[in-house]
Amino acid sequence: RRAIFASFGLGKSLMQLEAERLILAETGGRGLIVCPLGVRQEFARDARMLGLETTFIRSAAEASRDGIYLTNYETIRDGKLDPRGFDVVSLDEAAILRGFGGTKTFRELMRLYEGSSAFRFVATATPSPNEFIELLSYAAFLDILDVGQGKTRFFKRDSEHADRLTLHPHMEDEFWHWVASWALFLQKP
């Protein structure tokens, strides 16, 4: 359960494919990459570069064998495919989780993964270091730390704006060490 925060062009799709390949080589089973519809061809191209095959699916019936599958967020959100049937799941362009609690997609993904033991990854361009709710949302999806617990542990609260967080000065180092324990930030090759 890890996050890949890599700037545009640094190969997030290759990283996700390789992480799934390595896990599935060890454990067997099926992997799923959930991505925006417009990038599925990029994944297919990058998979070929790695000697892998991917299949785009819109239902579990289309994923009858071991391997890596692709689907889009709408398929998951609309209940056409339950990602819990996969051994490894990676969310590409995971900034979809940024809308913590306010979007149907976020709520559905959190509901589906509650208590799931699957390997999970999120990948997106490097998030703003001051968007603490975004980082806490990724941690919550990865089942690393609940958002409420993160808020209490690391932040001062603004009584007028619930999600306006200010990092406690004495917790700054601990917070970034904690983030570094589950996320990788890449800005340059």
Short mmCIF file of N, CA and C in Angstrom, two decimals:
data_model
loop_
_atom_site.label_atom_id
_atom_site.label_comp_id
_atom_site.label_asym_id
_atom_site.label_seq_id
_atom_site.Cartn_x
_atom_site.Cartn_y
_atom_site.Cartn_z
N ARG A 1 0.86 -1.17 0.00
CA ARG A 1 0.00 0.00 0.00
C ARG A 1 0.89 1.22 0.00
N ARG A 2 1.10 1.74 -1.18
CA ARG A 2 2.04 2.84 -1.36
C ARG A 2 1.51 3.83 -2.38
N ALA A 3 2.09 5.03 -2.33
CA ALA A 3 1.74 6.10 -3.27
C ALA A 3 2.96 6.44 -4.12
N ILE A 4 2.69 6.69 -5.38
CA ILE A 4 3.72 7.15 -6.32
C ILE A 4 3.29 8.54 -6.76
N PHE A 5 4.00 9.56 -6.30
CA PHE A 5 3.74 10.94 -6.68
C PHE A 5 4.88 11.38 -7.59
N ALA A 6 4.66 11.29 -8.89
CA ALA A 6 5.72 11.59 -9.85
C ALA A 6 5.22 12.63 -10.85
N SER A 7 6.03 13.62 -11.11
CA SER A 7 5.67 14.67 -12.06
C SER A 7 5.40 14.07 -13.44
N PHE A 8 4.71 14.84 -14.26
CA PHE A 8 4.34 14.42 -15.60
C PHE A 8 5.59 13.98 -16.38
N GLY A 9 5.47 12.85 -17.07
CA GLY A 9 6.53 12.37 -17.94
C GLY A 9 7.57 11.49 -17.27
N LEU A 10 7.40 11.19 -15.98
CA LEU A 10 8.41 10.39 -15.28
C LEU A 10 8.06 8.90 -15.23
N GLY A 11 7.01 8.49 -15.91
CA GLY A 11 6.73 7.07 -16.08
C GLY A 11 5.85 6.42 -15.02
N LYS A 12 4.85 7.14 -14.54
CA LYS A 12 3.96 6.54 -13.54
C LYS A 12 3.28 5.28 -14.08
N SER A 13 2.90 5.28 -15.34
CA SER A 13 2.23 4.09 -15.88
C SER A 13 3.19 2.89 -15.89
N LEU A 14 4.43 3.12 -16.25
CA LEU A 14 5.42 2.03 -16.22
C LEU A 14 5.64 1.53 -14.80
N MET A 15 5.70 2.45 -13.84
CA MET A 15 5.89 2.07 -12.44
C MET A 15 4.73 1.22 -11.94
N GLN A 16 3.51 1.61 -12.29
CA GLN A 16 2.34 0.85 -11.84
C GLN A 16 2.31 -0.54 -12.47
N LEU A 17 2.58 -0.60 -13.75
CA LEU A 17 2.61 -1.89 -14.43
C LEU A 17 3.66 -2.81 -13.84
N GLU A 18 4.84 -2.27 -13.58
CA GLU A 18 5.92 -3.09 -13.04
C GLU A 18 5.62 -3.53 -11.61
N ALA A 19 5.03 -2.66 -10.80
CA ALA A 19 4.66 -3.05 -9.42
C ALA A 19 3.65 -4.19 -9.47
N GLU A 20 2.65 -4.07 -10.33
CA GLU A 20 1.66 -5.15 -10.44
C GLU A 20 2.29 -6.43 -10.97
N ARG A 21 3.16 -6.31 -11.95
CA ARG A 21 3.81 -7.50 -12.52
C ARG A 21 4.60 -8.24 -11.45
N LEU A 22 5.38 -7.49 -10.66
CA LEU A 22 6.21 -8.12 -9.62
C LEU A 22 5.36 -8.81 -8.55
N ILE A 23 4.30 -8.16 -8.12
CA ILE A 23 3.43 -8.76 -7.10
C ILE A 23 2.75 -10.00 -7.65
N LEU A 24 2.22 -9.90 -8.86
CA LEU A 24 1.51 -11.04 -9.45
C LEU A 24 2.47 -12.20 -9.77
N ALA A 25 3.72 -11.90 -10.09
CA ALA A 25 4.70 -12.96 -10.32
C ALA A 25 4.94 -13.74 -9.03
N GLU A 26 4.85 -13.07 -7.91
CA GLU A 26 5.07 -13.70 -6.61
C GLU A 26 3.82 -14.40 -6.10
N THR A 27 2.66 -13.78 -6.29
CA THR A 27 1.43 -14.28 -5.66
C THR A 27 0.46 -14.94 -6.63
N GLY A 28 0.59 -14.64 -7.92
CA GLY A 28 -0.41 -15.08 -8.89
C GLY A 28 -1.65 -14.20 -8.76
N GLY A 29 -2.61 -14.43 -9.61
CA GLY A 29 -3.86 -13.70 -9.51
C GLY A 29 -4.02 -12.62 -10.56
N ARG A 30 -4.91 -11.68 -10.22
CA ARG A 30 -5.28 -10.65 -11.17
C ARG A 30 -4.98 -9.26 -10.59
N GLY A 31 -4.52 -8.39 -11.47
CA GLY A 31 -4.28 -7.00 -11.11
C GLY A 31 -5.20 -6.09 -11.89
N LEU A 32 -5.51 -4.95 -11.29
CA LEU A 32 -6.40 -3.98 -11.92
C LEU A 32 -5.78 -2.60 -11.80
N ILE A 33 -5.74 -1.88 -12.91
CA ILE A 33 -5.36 -0.47 -12.90
C ILE A 33 -6.59 0.33 -13.30
N VAL A 34 -7.01 1.21 -12.41
CA VAL A 34 -8.17 2.07 -12.65
C VAL A 34 -7.62 3.40 -13.14
N CYS A 35 -8.05 3.80 -14.32
CA CYS A 35 -7.47 5.00 -14.94
C CYS A 35 -8.55 5.77 -15.70
N PRO A 36 -8.27 7.03 -15.98
CA PRO A 36 -9.18 7.77 -16.87
C PRO A 36 -9.22 7.08 -18.24
N LEU A 37 -10.36 7.09 -18.86
CA LEU A 37 -10.54 6.41 -20.13
C LEU A 37 -9.51 6.85 -21.17
N GLY A 38 -9.14 8.12 -21.15
CA GLY A 38 -8.23 8.65 -22.16
C GLY A 38 -6.80 8.15 -22.08
N VAL A 39 -6.40 7.50 -20.98
CA VAL A 39 -5.01 7.05 -20.87
C VAL A 39 -4.85 5.53 -21.01
N ARG A 40 -5.94 4.83 -21.30
CA ARG A 40 -5.82 3.37 -21.41
C ARG A 40 -4.88 2.96 -22.53
N GLN A 41 -4.84 3.73 -23.62
CA GLN A 41 -3.92 3.39 -24.72
C GLN A 41 -2.47 3.57 -24.31
N GLU A 42 -2.21 4.55 -23.46
CA GLU A 42 -0.85 4.76 -22.93
C GLU A 42 -0.42 3.53 -22.12
N PHE A 43 -1.33 3.01 -21.31
CA PHE A 43 -1.01 1.81 -20.53
C PHE A 43 -0.76 0.62 -21.44
N ALA A 44 -1.57 0.45 -22.47
CA ALA A 44 -1.38 -0.67 -23.39
C ALA A 44 -0.02 -0.55 -24.09
N ARG A 45 0.34 0.66 -24.50
CA ARG A 45 1.64 0.89 -25.16
C ARG A 45 2.78 0.58 -24.19
N ASP A 46 2.70 1.11 -22.96
CA ASP A 46 3.77 0.90 -21.99
C ASP A 46 3.86 -0.56 -21.58
N ALA A 47 2.74 -1.25 -21.50
CA ALA A 47 2.75 -2.68 -21.18
C ALA A 47 3.51 -3.46 -22.25
N ARG A 48 3.27 -3.12 -23.52
CA ARG A 48 3.99 -3.79 -24.61
C ARG A 48 5.49 -3.56 -24.49
N MET A 49 5.89 -2.34 -24.06
CA MET A 49 7.32 -2.05 -23.87
C MET A 49 7.93 -2.97 -22.81
N LEU A 50 7.12 -3.37 -21.84
CA LEU A 50 7.59 -4.25 -20.76
C LEU A 50 7.35 -5.72 -21.06
N GLY A 51 6.79 -6.01 -22.24
CA GLY A 51 6.49 -7.39 -22.61
C GLY A 51 5.26 -7.93 -21.90
N LEU A 52 4.36 -7.03 -21.50
CA LEU A 52 3.14 -7.41 -20.80
C LEU A 52 1.93 -7.22 -21.70
N GLU A 53 0.86 -7.87 -21.33
CA GLU A 53 -0.42 -7.68 -22.02
C GLU A 53 -1.42 -7.16 -21.01
N THR A 54 -2.18 -6.16 -21.41
CA THR A 54 -3.28 -5.67 -20.57
C THR A 54 -4.58 -5.79 -21.37
N THR A 55 -5.68 -5.88 -20.65
CA THR A 55 -6.99 -5.97 -21.28
C THR A 55 -7.90 -4.95 -20.60
N PHE A 56 -8.58 -4.14 -21.40
CA PHE A 56 -9.54 -3.19 -20.86
C PHE A 56 -10.85 -3.92 -20.62
N ILE A 57 -11.41 -3.75 -19.41
CA ILE A 57 -12.65 -4.45 -19.07
C ILE A 57 -13.66 -3.48 -18.47
N ARG A 58 -14.93 -3.89 -18.54
CA ARG A 58 -16.00 -3.12 -17.90
C ARG A 58 -16.85 -3.99 -16.97
N SER A 59 -16.47 -5.28 -16.82
CA SER A 59 -17.18 -6.16 -15.90
C SER A 59 -16.22 -7.26 -15.45
N ALA A 60 -16.52 -7.87 -14.30
CA ALA A 60 -15.68 -8.94 -13.77
C ALA A 60 -15.67 -10.15 -14.70
N ALA A 61 -16.75 -10.37 -15.43
CA ALA A 61 -16.83 -11.52 -16.34
C ALA A 61 -15.77 -11.44 -17.43
N GLU A 62 -15.29 -10.26 -17.74
CA GLU A 62 -14.27 -10.09 -18.77
C GLU A 62 -12.86 -10.37 -18.24
N ALA A 63 -12.73 -10.60 -16.94
CA ALA A 63 -11.42 -10.84 -16.32
C ALA A 63 -11.37 -12.27 -15.81
N SER A 64 -11.38 -13.22 -16.73
CA SER A 64 -11.51 -14.63 -16.37
C SER A 64 -10.17 -15.33 -16.10
N ARG A 65 -9.06 -14.68 -16.38
CA ARG A 65 -7.76 -15.34 -16.18
C ARG A 65 -6.84 -14.43 -15.41
N ASP A 66 -5.72 -14.97 -14.95
CA ASP A 66 -4.72 -14.16 -14.27
C ASP A 66 -4.15 -13.14 -15.25
N GLY A 67 -3.70 -12.01 -14.74
CA GLY A 67 -3.10 -10.99 -15.58
C GLY A 67 -3.45 -9.60 -15.09
N ILE A 68 -3.08 -8.61 -15.88
CA ILE A 68 -3.31 -7.21 -15.54
C ILE A 68 -4.43 -6.66 -16.42
N TYR A 69 -5.40 -6.06 -15.78
CA TYR A 69 -6.56 -5.50 -16.45
C TYR A 69 -6.63 -4.00 -16.20
N LEU A 70 -7.26 -3.32 -17.13
CA LEU A 70 -7.50 -1.88 -17.02
C LEU A 70 -9.00 -1.63 -17.00
N THR A 71 -9.42 -0.63 -16.26
CA THR A 71 -10.80 -0.16 -16.32
C THR A 71 -10.79 1.33 -16.04
N ASN A 72 -11.95 1.96 -16.17
CA ASN A 72 -12.03 3.39 -15.90
C ASN A 72 -12.81 3.63 -14.61
N TYR A 73 -12.67 4.83 -14.07
CA TYR A 73 -13.30 5.18 -12.80
C TYR A 73 -14.82 5.06 -12.84
N GLU A 74 -15.43 5.41 -13.94
CA GLU A 74 -16.88 5.37 -14.04
C GLU A 74 -17.41 3.94 -13.89
N THR A 75 -16.68 2.97 -14.42
CA THR A 75 -17.09 1.58 -14.31
C THR A 75 -17.14 1.15 -12.84
N ILE A 76 -16.16 1.58 -12.06
CA ILE A 76 -16.14 1.26 -10.63
C ILE A 76 -17.24 2.03 -9.91
N ARG A 77 -17.28 3.33 -10.14
CA ARG A 77 -18.24 4.21 -9.46
C ARG A 77 -19.68 3.77 -9.68
N ASP A 78 -19.98 3.33 -10.90
CA ASP A 78 -21.35 2.96 -11.25
C ASP A 78 -21.69 1.51 -10.89
N GLY A 79 -20.75 0.82 -10.24
CA GLY A 79 -21.02 -0.53 -9.75
C GLY A 79 -20.98 -1.63 -10.79
N LYS A 80 -20.39 -1.37 -11.95
CA LYS A 80 -20.31 -2.39 -13.00
C LYS A 80 -19.19 -3.39 -12.75
N LEU A 81 -18.21 -2.99 -11.93
CA LEU A 81 -17.05 -3.83 -11.65
C LEU A 81 -16.64 -3.62 -10.20
N ASP A 82 -16.54 -4.70 -9.44
CA ASP A 82 -16.11 -4.63 -8.05
C ASP A 82 -14.61 -4.89 -8.00
N PRO A 83 -13.81 -3.87 -7.66
CA PRO A 83 -12.37 -4.04 -7.66
C PRO A 83 -11.86 -4.97 -6.56
N ARG A 84 -12.70 -5.33 -5.60
CA ARG A 84 -12.26 -6.22 -4.53
C ARG A 84 -11.97 -7.63 -5.03
N GLY A 85 -12.38 -7.95 -6.25
CA GLY A 85 -12.10 -9.26 -6.82
C GLY A 85 -10.71 -9.37 -7.40
N PHE A 86 -9.90 -8.34 -7.23
CA PHE A 86 -8.54 -8.32 -7.78
C PHE A 86 -7.53 -8.34 -6.63
N ASP A 87 -6.39 -8.95 -6.89
CA ASP A 87 -5.36 -9.09 -5.85
C ASP A 87 -4.51 -7.84 -5.69
N VAL A 88 -4.39 -7.07 -6.76
CA VAL A 88 -3.61 -5.84 -6.76
C VAL A 88 -4.43 -4.78 -7.48
N VAL A 89 -4.52 -3.59 -6.90
CA VAL A 89 -5.24 -2.50 -7.55
C VAL A 89 -4.39 -1.24 -7.46
N SER A 90 -4.30 -0.53 -8.58
CA SER A 90 -3.61 0.75 -8.61
C SER A 90 -4.55 1.79 -9.21
N LEU A 91 -4.63 2.92 -8.54
CA LEU A 91 -5.43 4.04 -9.06
C LEU A 91 -4.51 5.00 -9.78
N ASP A 92 -4.65 5.10 -11.09
CA ASP A 92 -3.88 6.07 -11.86
C ASP A 92 -4.63 7.40 -11.82
N GLU A 93 -3.88 8.49 -11.85
CA GLU A 93 -4.49 9.81 -11.71
C GLU A 93 -5.38 9.81 -10.47
N ALA A 94 -4.79 9.36 -9.37
CA ALA A 94 -5.53 9.18 -8.12
C ALA A 94 -6.00 10.49 -7.52
N ALA A 95 -5.70 11.60 -8.16
CA ALA A 95 -6.20 12.88 -7.68
C ALA A 95 -7.72 12.87 -7.62
N ILE A 96 -8.35 11.86 -8.18
CA ILE A 96 -9.80 11.69 -8.06
C ILE A 96 -10.18 11.61 -6.58
N LEU A 97 -9.25 11.19 -5.74
CA LEU A 97 -9.49 11.11 -4.29
C LEU A 97 -9.38 12.47 -3.62
N ARG A 98 -8.90 13.45 -4.35
CA ARG A 98 -8.67 14.79 -3.81
C ARG A 98 -9.93 15.40 -3.22
N GLY A 99 -11.08 15.06 -3.78
CA GLY A 99 -12.33 15.65 -3.33
C GLY A 99 -12.86 15.01 -2.07
N PHE A 100 -11.99 14.57 -1.19
CA PHE A 100 -12.30 13.83 0.02
C PHE A 100 -13.74 13.96 0.47
N GLY A 101 -14.48 12.87 0.36
CA GLY A 101 -15.84 12.81 0.87
C GLY A 101 -16.87 13.53 0.03
N GLY A 102 -16.43 14.45 -0.83
CA GLY A 102 -17.38 15.27 -1.56
C GLY A 102 -17.77 14.72 -2.91
N THR A 103 -17.13 13.65 -3.35
CA THR A 103 -17.46 13.10 -4.65
C THR A 103 -17.98 11.68 -4.51
N LYS A 104 -18.87 11.31 -5.41
CA LYS A 104 -19.41 9.96 -5.40
C LYS A 104 -18.31 8.94 -5.63
N THR A 105 -17.35 9.26 -6.51
CA THR A 105 -16.27 8.33 -6.81
C THR A 105 -15.45 8.06 -5.56
N PHE A 106 -15.09 9.10 -4.81
CA PHE A 106 -14.31 8.91 -3.59
C PHE A 106 -15.08 8.04 -2.60
N ARG A 107 -16.33 8.38 -2.36
CA ARG A 107 -17.12 7.62 -1.38
C ARG A 107 -17.25 6.16 -1.79
N GLU A 108 -17.46 5.91 -3.07
CA GLU A 108 -17.62 4.54 -3.54
C GLU A 108 -16.31 3.76 -3.41
N LEU A 109 -15.19 4.37 -3.77
CA LEU A 109 -13.90 3.68 -3.65
C LEU A 109 -13.60 3.35 -2.19
N MET A 110 -13.86 4.29 -1.28
CA MET A 110 -13.61 4.04 0.13
C MET A 110 -14.52 2.93 0.65
N ARG A 111 -15.77 2.92 0.24
CA ARG A 111 -16.70 1.88 0.68
C ARG A 111 -16.25 0.51 0.17
N LEU A 112 -15.87 0.45 -1.09
CA LEU A 112 -15.48 -0.83 -1.67
C LEU A 112 -14.23 -1.42 -1.02
N TYR A 113 -13.33 -0.57 -0.58
CA TYR A 113 -12.07 -1.07 -0.05
C TYR A 113 -12.02 -1.19 1.46
N GLU A 114 -13.09 -0.82 2.13
CA GLU A 114 -13.11 -0.94 3.58
C GLU A 114 -12.87 -2.39 3.98
N GLY A 115 -11.81 -2.64 4.72
CA GLY A 115 -11.49 -3.98 5.18
C GLY A 115 -10.85 -4.89 4.15
N SER A 116 -10.59 -4.40 2.94
CA SER A 116 -9.98 -5.21 1.89
C SER A 116 -8.50 -5.43 2.18
N SER A 117 -8.03 -6.63 1.86
CA SER A 117 -6.62 -6.92 2.09
C SER A 117 -5.78 -6.85 0.82
N ALA A 118 -6.35 -6.35 -0.27
CA ALA A 118 -5.63 -6.29 -1.54
C ALA A 118 -4.43 -5.36 -1.46
N PHE A 119 -3.43 -5.65 -2.30
CA PHE A 119 -2.34 -4.71 -2.50
C PHE A 119 -2.93 -3.48 -3.16
N ARG A 120 -2.58 -2.29 -2.69
CA ARG A 120 -3.15 -1.05 -3.24
C ARG A 120 -2.05 -0.03 -3.50
N PHE A 121 -2.23 0.67 -4.61
CA PHE A 121 -1.33 1.76 -4.97
C PHE A 121 -2.15 2.95 -5.44
N VAL A 122 -1.63 4.13 -5.24
CA VAL A 122 -2.16 5.33 -5.88
C VAL A 122 -1.02 5.98 -6.61
N ALA A 123 -1.31 6.54 -7.76
CA ALA A 123 -0.29 7.22 -8.55
C ALA A 123 -0.90 8.49 -9.13
N THR A 124 -0.18 9.58 -8.99
CA THR A 124 -0.63 10.84 -9.55
C THR A 124 0.57 11.78 -9.63
N ALA A 125 0.39 12.87 -10.35
CA ALA A 125 1.45 13.86 -10.39
C ALA A 125 1.65 14.39 -8.97
N THR A 126 2.81 14.88 -8.71
CA THR A 126 3.17 15.32 -7.37
C THR A 126 2.12 16.26 -6.80
N PRO A 127 1.50 15.88 -5.67
CA PRO A 127 0.49 16.75 -5.06
C PRO A 127 1.15 17.97 -4.44
N SER A 128 0.37 19.01 -4.28
CA SER A 128 0.86 20.21 -3.62
C SER A 128 1.23 19.86 -2.19
N PRO A 129 2.41 20.23 -1.74
CA PRO A 129 2.79 19.88 -0.37
C PRO A 129 1.92 20.54 0.69
N ASN A 130 1.17 21.56 0.33
CA ASN A 130 0.30 22.22 1.28
C ASN A 130 -1.13 21.72 1.23
N GLU A 131 -1.41 20.75 0.39
CA GLU A 131 -2.75 20.16 0.30
C GLU A 131 -2.80 18.95 1.22
N PHE A 132 -2.87 19.23 2.51
CA PHE A 132 -2.80 18.17 3.50
C PHE A 132 -3.99 17.22 3.43
N ILE A 133 -5.17 17.74 3.14
CA ILE A 133 -6.35 16.87 3.02
C ILE A 133 -6.15 15.87 1.89
N GLU A 134 -5.54 16.30 0.81
CA GLU A 134 -5.27 15.39 -0.30
C GLU A 134 -4.36 14.24 0.15
N LEU A 135 -3.29 14.58 0.85
CA LEU A 135 -2.38 13.54 1.34
C LEU A 135 -3.09 12.61 2.32
N LEU A 136 -3.90 13.17 3.21
CA LEU A 136 -4.65 12.34 4.15
C LEU A 136 -5.66 11.45 3.43
N SER A 137 -6.24 11.93 2.34
CA SER A 137 -7.18 11.12 1.55
C SER A 137 -6.48 9.91 0.94
N TYR A 138 -5.27 10.12 0.43
CA TYR A 138 -4.51 8.99 -0.12
C TYR A 138 -4.19 7.99 0.98
N ALA A 139 -3.76 8.49 2.13
CA ALA A 139 -3.45 7.60 3.26
C ALA A 139 -4.68 6.81 3.69
N ALA A 140 -5.84 7.46 3.67
CA ALA A 140 -7.07 6.77 4.06
C ALA A 140 -7.41 5.66 3.06
N PHE A 141 -7.31 5.95 1.75
CA PHE A 141 -7.60 4.93 0.75
C PHE A 141 -6.64 3.76 0.88
N LEU A 142 -5.38 4.04 1.15
CA LEU A 142 -4.38 2.99 1.29
C LEU A 142 -4.50 2.26 2.63
N ASP A 143 -5.40 2.72 3.47
CA ASP A 143 -5.65 2.14 4.79
C ASP A 143 -4.43 2.27 5.70
N ILE A 144 -3.74 3.39 5.57
CA ILE A 144 -2.57 3.67 6.40
C ILE A 144 -2.98 4.43 7.64
N LEU A 145 -3.86 5.41 7.48
CA LEU A 145 -4.33 6.21 8.62
C LEU A 145 -5.64 6.87 8.24
N ASP A 146 -6.60 6.82 9.12
CA ASP A 146 -7.88 7.47 8.93
C ASP A 146 -7.69 8.99 8.87
N VAL A 147 -8.46 9.66 8.04
CA VAL A 147 -8.34 11.12 7.89
C VAL A 147 -8.52 11.83 9.23
N GLY A 148 -9.53 11.44 9.99
CA GLY A 148 -9.76 12.08 11.29
C GLY A 148 -8.60 11.90 12.24
N GLN A 149 -8.01 10.71 12.25
CA GLN A 149 -6.85 10.46 13.10
C GLN A 149 -5.66 11.30 12.65
N GLY A 150 -5.48 11.44 11.34
CA GLY A 150 -4.39 12.26 10.82
C GLY A 150 -4.55 13.72 11.19
N LYS A 151 -5.79 14.21 11.10
CA LYS A 151 -6.06 15.60 11.47
C LYS A 151 -5.71 15.84 12.93
N THR A 152 -6.14 14.93 13.79
CA THR A 152 -5.90 15.07 15.22
C THR A 152 -4.41 14.96 15.56
N ARG A 153 -3.73 14.06 14.90
CA ARG A 153 -2.32 13.78 15.22
C ARG A 153 -1.38 14.90 14.80
N PHE A 154 -1.60 15.48 13.62
CA PHE A 154 -0.60 16.38 13.04
C PHE A 154 -1.00 17.85 12.94
N PHE A 155 -2.29 18.18 13.03
CA PHE A 155 -2.74 19.51 12.62
C PHE A 155 -3.49 20.29 13.67
N LYS A 156 -3.38 21.62 13.55
CA LYS A 156 -4.25 22.54 14.28
C LYS A 156 -5.49 22.69 13.43
N ARG A 157 -6.62 22.77 14.06
CA ARG A 157 -7.86 22.92 13.31
C ARG A 157 -8.30 24.37 13.29
N ASP A 158 -8.95 24.73 12.21
CA ASP A 158 -9.55 26.06 12.06
C ASP A 158 -11.03 25.90 12.38
N SER A 159 -11.49 26.52 13.44
CA SER A 159 -12.88 26.34 13.88
C SER A 159 -13.90 26.86 12.86
N GLU A 160 -13.47 27.72 11.95
CA GLU A 160 -14.39 28.27 10.95
C GLU A 160 -14.39 27.48 9.64
N HIS A 161 -13.30 26.76 9.35
CA HIS A 161 -13.19 25.99 8.11
C HIS A 161 -12.60 24.62 8.47
N ALA A 162 -13.44 23.60 8.47
CA ALA A 162 -13.05 22.27 8.94
C ALA A 162 -11.84 21.68 8.22
N ASP A 163 -11.73 21.90 6.94
CA ASP A 163 -10.63 21.29 6.20
C ASP A 163 -9.47 22.24 5.92
N ARG A 164 -9.43 23.36 6.60
CA ARG A 164 -8.27 24.26 6.50
C ARG A 164 -7.32 23.85 7.62
N LEU A 165 -6.30 23.12 7.25
CA LEU A 165 -5.39 22.56 8.25
C LEU A 165 -4.08 23.31 8.29
N THR A 166 -3.55 23.45 9.47
CA THR A 166 -2.23 24.04 9.68
C THR A 166 -1.41 23.01 10.46
N LEU A 167 -0.30 22.65 9.90
CA LEU A 167 0.57 21.66 10.52
C LEU A 167 1.14 22.23 11.82
N HIS A 168 1.03 21.47 12.91
CA HIS A 168 1.66 21.89 14.16
C HIS A 168 3.16 22.03 13.90
N PRO A 169 3.78 23.16 14.25
CA PRO A 169 5.22 23.33 14.00
C PRO A 169 6.07 22.21 14.61
N HIS A 170 5.72 21.73 15.78
CA HIS A 170 6.51 20.68 16.43
C HIS A 170 6.27 19.30 15.80
N MET A 171 5.28 19.19 14.90
CA MET A 171 4.98 17.92 14.24
C MET A 171 5.43 17.87 12.78
N GLU A 172 6.01 18.95 12.29
CA GLU A 172 6.36 19.02 10.87
C GLU A 172 7.30 17.90 10.45
N ASP A 173 8.40 17.70 11.15
CA ASP A 173 9.33 16.63 10.78
C ASP A 173 8.67 15.26 10.86
N GLU A 174 7.91 15.03 11.94
CA GLU A 174 7.25 13.73 12.10
C GLU A 174 6.24 13.50 10.97
N PHE A 175 5.50 14.54 10.60
CA PHE A 175 4.53 14.40 9.52
C PHE A 175 5.21 13.99 8.24
N TRP A 176 6.26 14.68 7.82
CA TRP A 176 6.91 14.38 6.55
C TRP A 176 7.64 13.04 6.58
N HIS A 177 8.15 12.63 7.74
CA HIS A 177 8.73 11.28 7.86
C HIS A 177 7.64 10.23 7.70
N TRP A 178 6.48 10.51 8.29
CA TRP A 178 5.36 9.59 8.15
C TRP A 178 4.94 9.47 6.68
N VAL A 179 4.79 10.60 5.99
CA VAL A 179 4.41 10.57 4.57
C VAL A 179 5.47 9.80 3.78
N ALA A 180 6.74 10.03 4.07
CA ALA A 180 7.81 9.34 3.34
C ALA A 180 7.82 7.84 3.59
N SER A 181 7.16 7.38 4.65
CA SER A 181 7.12 5.95 4.93
C SER A 181 6.17 5.20 4.00
N TRP A 182 5.28 5.92 3.31
CA TRP A 182 4.32 5.25 2.42
C TRP A 182 4.23 5.90 1.05
N ALA A 183 4.93 7.01 0.81
CA ALA A 183 4.83 7.70 -0.49
C ALA A 183 6.21 8.04 -1.03
N LEU A 184 6.29 8.01 -2.34
CA LEU A 184 7.52 8.37 -3.03
C LEU A 184 7.21 9.59 -3.89
N PHE A 185 7.96 10.67 -3.71
CA PHE A 185 7.80 11.89 -4.49
C PHE A 185 8.94 11.99 -5.49
N LEU A 186 8.62 12.14 -6.77
CA LEU A 186 9.64 12.31 -7.82
C LEU A 186 9.29 13.54 -8.65
N GLN A 187 10.28 14.43 -8.78
CA GLN A 187 10.06 15.61 -9.60
C GLN A 187 11.01 15.69 -10.78
N LYS A 188 12.12 14.97 -10.69
CA LYS A 188 13.11 14.95 -11.77
C LYS A 188 13.54 13.51 -12.01
N PRO A 189 13.93 13.21 -13.24
CA PRO A 189 14.44 11.84 -13.49
C PRO A 189 15.73 11.57 -12.73
#
